[in-house]
Amino acid sequence: MDTYLDRLGVYAARLVPQKEYLVPGHRACQGCAEVLALRLVAKVLGRNNIIASATGCMEIVSSPLPLTSWDVPWIHVAFENTAAVASGIEAGLKALMRKGRLPKQKITVMGMAGDGGTSDIGVQALSGAMERGHNFVYVCFDNEAYMNTGIQRSSATPFGASTTTSPAGKVVPGQTTWKKNMPEICAAHNIPYVATACPSYPFDLMEKVKKAADIEGPAYIHILSVCPTGWRLAPELAIHAGRLAVETGVFPLYEVERGKYKLSVDLPELRPVEEYLKIQGRFRHLTPELIDKIQQRVQEEYTKLKKKVQMTNEG
Amino acid sequence: MATRIGMEVSIAAAEAVKQANVDIIAAYPITPQTHIVEHLSELVNNGELDAEFVPVESEHSAMSVCSGSSAVGARTFTCTSSQGLALMSEIVYAVSSLRLPMLMILANRSLNSPLSIWNDHSDVMSIRDCGWIQLFVDNGQEVYDHVFIGFRVAEDRNVLTPFIINLDGFVLTHVIEPIEMLDQKVVDRYLPPYQPLYRLHPDHPVSMGCFGPPVLFTEAKKAQDEAMNKTMPYIIQGWQEFGDLTGRYYHPVETHETEEAKIIVVTQGSLGETASIAIDTMREEDEPVGLVKIRLWRPFPFEEFEEAVKGAELLVVMDRAISYGGPGGPLAGEIRSALYHQERHPRVVNFIIGLGGRDVAPDDFAQMVQQAKARPGEWYEIYGVRE
Ligand SMILES: Cc1ncc(C[n+]2csc(CCOP(=O)(O)OP(=O)(O)O)c2C)c(N)n1
Ligand code: SF4
């Protein structure tokens, strides 16, 4: 089995496409890993790509009139309907090409939204689009809260995190629920490709995007996107935090290709979650008991995931 | 040649959508709109219409799919009623601001609660200011014709504005009427394929739906308002050319027996047909009454309306929706403000009638006219309430 490090050797920086489709000049915060992830995704999808974007940080930072950061066709309609807008783009192109009114050509359609736009308000439209089998790539940029409206909790906010609507109070210590497992929800739709990624592992991320674009049918990529502003983290630690999320097992990197699970980085041993939690202000208030509770849960989930890998690859 | 056949109005509407050679249909079932999309999906699945039928999971997504397909330059159709419109309304506003042409047939039905599947105009009045061209039709032939007219106007490069045809639920959608179908050659001549000015395509990347900071937002909205007002000549041209091809001419405001009329009844939608029967009877009894039907709702035909009611002393305005806590129904409010600049304008009396499928018979019009004559001043009343 190839490990991440083995695969790293295959790549050299000069093999990464130089051309940017999310061009410099956007207005994201310093150290924003979400915009970095978006930039990498756009690089891979390249010129023949149409993007439907949800409302959220990435829309706001990339499209203040009269400017635009986009060198590919891009549309924003609303917050919760990205997957439906992408469905319309895909179906429209299909009809026009079939009827000979547009030259036949491969155009990737991408839907993109934050964790709120995906796992909360947009989940219905996404589920509908995946069920109908549209040929598109959906990317969730998961910064674990509603950052665009000021760091409110979402269903992807991790247990214990302090946000402006799940503040660490004297009685309730931050978010009281566990992170909704969006990749699993998508995998349950039996779509051909589901993956998790993180820009701290750029080549892995890019390879997954490429795969998603090449696969016929819906593909879903869930990208952990560190947000220094919302996570109360120094900007220069964004990449480091993403690596710790993976190395502690908090955010495992894996793929589900036609039902088969595969770990992208198989860690024989996980680092303690405390290393990940302690560098972030949003977890500052956690007691050793709560950290233990999180540690246990992470271990359980990781074991479950490994079992799925085993089960789906047997025989 | 054109033939006249008996047909359910919903089926006639769907047949027109087929003849318009749409590329995309996205819709979610809601009574009384269902027969239209059911028939369309049959046409698609039988290979009689080459289009993508996208069976979405909600009206919100129906309108969202339509926004995406129109943005890539596909001829786009959808259909809804009542709660469905309410659910999609967020995106209804977005597509007109994005200047994405498409056609929506709205089979008018009341909004909850109490739950009612029957007809009134509370659904469309809830999106009065949504920036779509909106009109009302009286009968099946008018629905059929306006499918072509609607696409033609909406997709005109000088217009690029989505278009709503309002037809009354059940009383129109579910009745069988004689329909004169157009020869496909006539349709193709009148309605060429959609040629978008801008479309989402990698060859010429554009950004649509950007974020508008305060320095630009007002200007964008002013441009949208001006664009809406500028649609009027193209709508009239669309009607004119349609009339020249078919002999059926339409107007922003339509009149019946308005010459020398001192009293004018004002209606929207299929009520106009019932009202005209009542007007004829009243005329026989020497009552100086006429009828004005507001066909075009947005942009509002101020000039044409003023011309149509010139000389009248009393307007009896029929609304099929309530503006709760307001000065009367939405149509009456509009009419009062349309006449406000006149030094001497007719008295406006407003009846709210036909809510949630309540029948309105010719006799009711005679009664309302008598009541309006008998009582002085301007007022509104919910007509025929059982106390
Ligand atoms: C229907 C609707 N409700 C609420 C909002 C306000 N809103 C805009 S963006 C946003 C949060 C976006 O969060 P997320 O999807 O996680 O993306 P992020 O900004 O964190 O990247 C909210 C609540 C909206 N635009 N539309
Ligand atoms: S708030 Fe967070 S996600 Fe949004 S731009 Fe800033 S760093 Fe990026």
XYZ file of C-alpha atoms and ligand atoms in Angstrom, chain A residues 27-35 56-58 61 143 147-148 151 225-231, ligand 2:
32
model
C -10.086 39.553 -0.017
C -9.763 36.522 2.237
C -8.194 36.891 5.676
C -4.516 36.261 6.174
C -3.689 32.587 6.403
C -7.117 31.448 5.173
C -6.766 27.814 4.184
C -10.233 27.818 2.664
C -9.203 30.162 -0.124
C -20.312 32.418 2.147
C -16.749 33.580 2.669
C -15.493 32.361 -0.684
C -14.010 37.494 -0.980
C -14.178 25.656 8.095
C -17.634 32.281 9.128
C -19.140 34.738 6.690
C -18.409 32.490 13.414
C -10.324 24.334 5.531
C -8.607 25.898 8.502
C -9.953 29.367 9.298
C -7.494 31.281 11.486
C -10.117 33.956 12.190
C -12.802 31.592 13.425
C -10.533 29.055 15.045
S -13.232 34.138 7.988
Fe -12.046 32.274 7.834
S -12.758 31.217 6.016
Fe -13.502 33.319 5.907
S -11.966 34.351 4.681
Fe -11.393 34.642 6.823
S -10.017 32.941 7.276
Fe -11.065 32.442 5.381
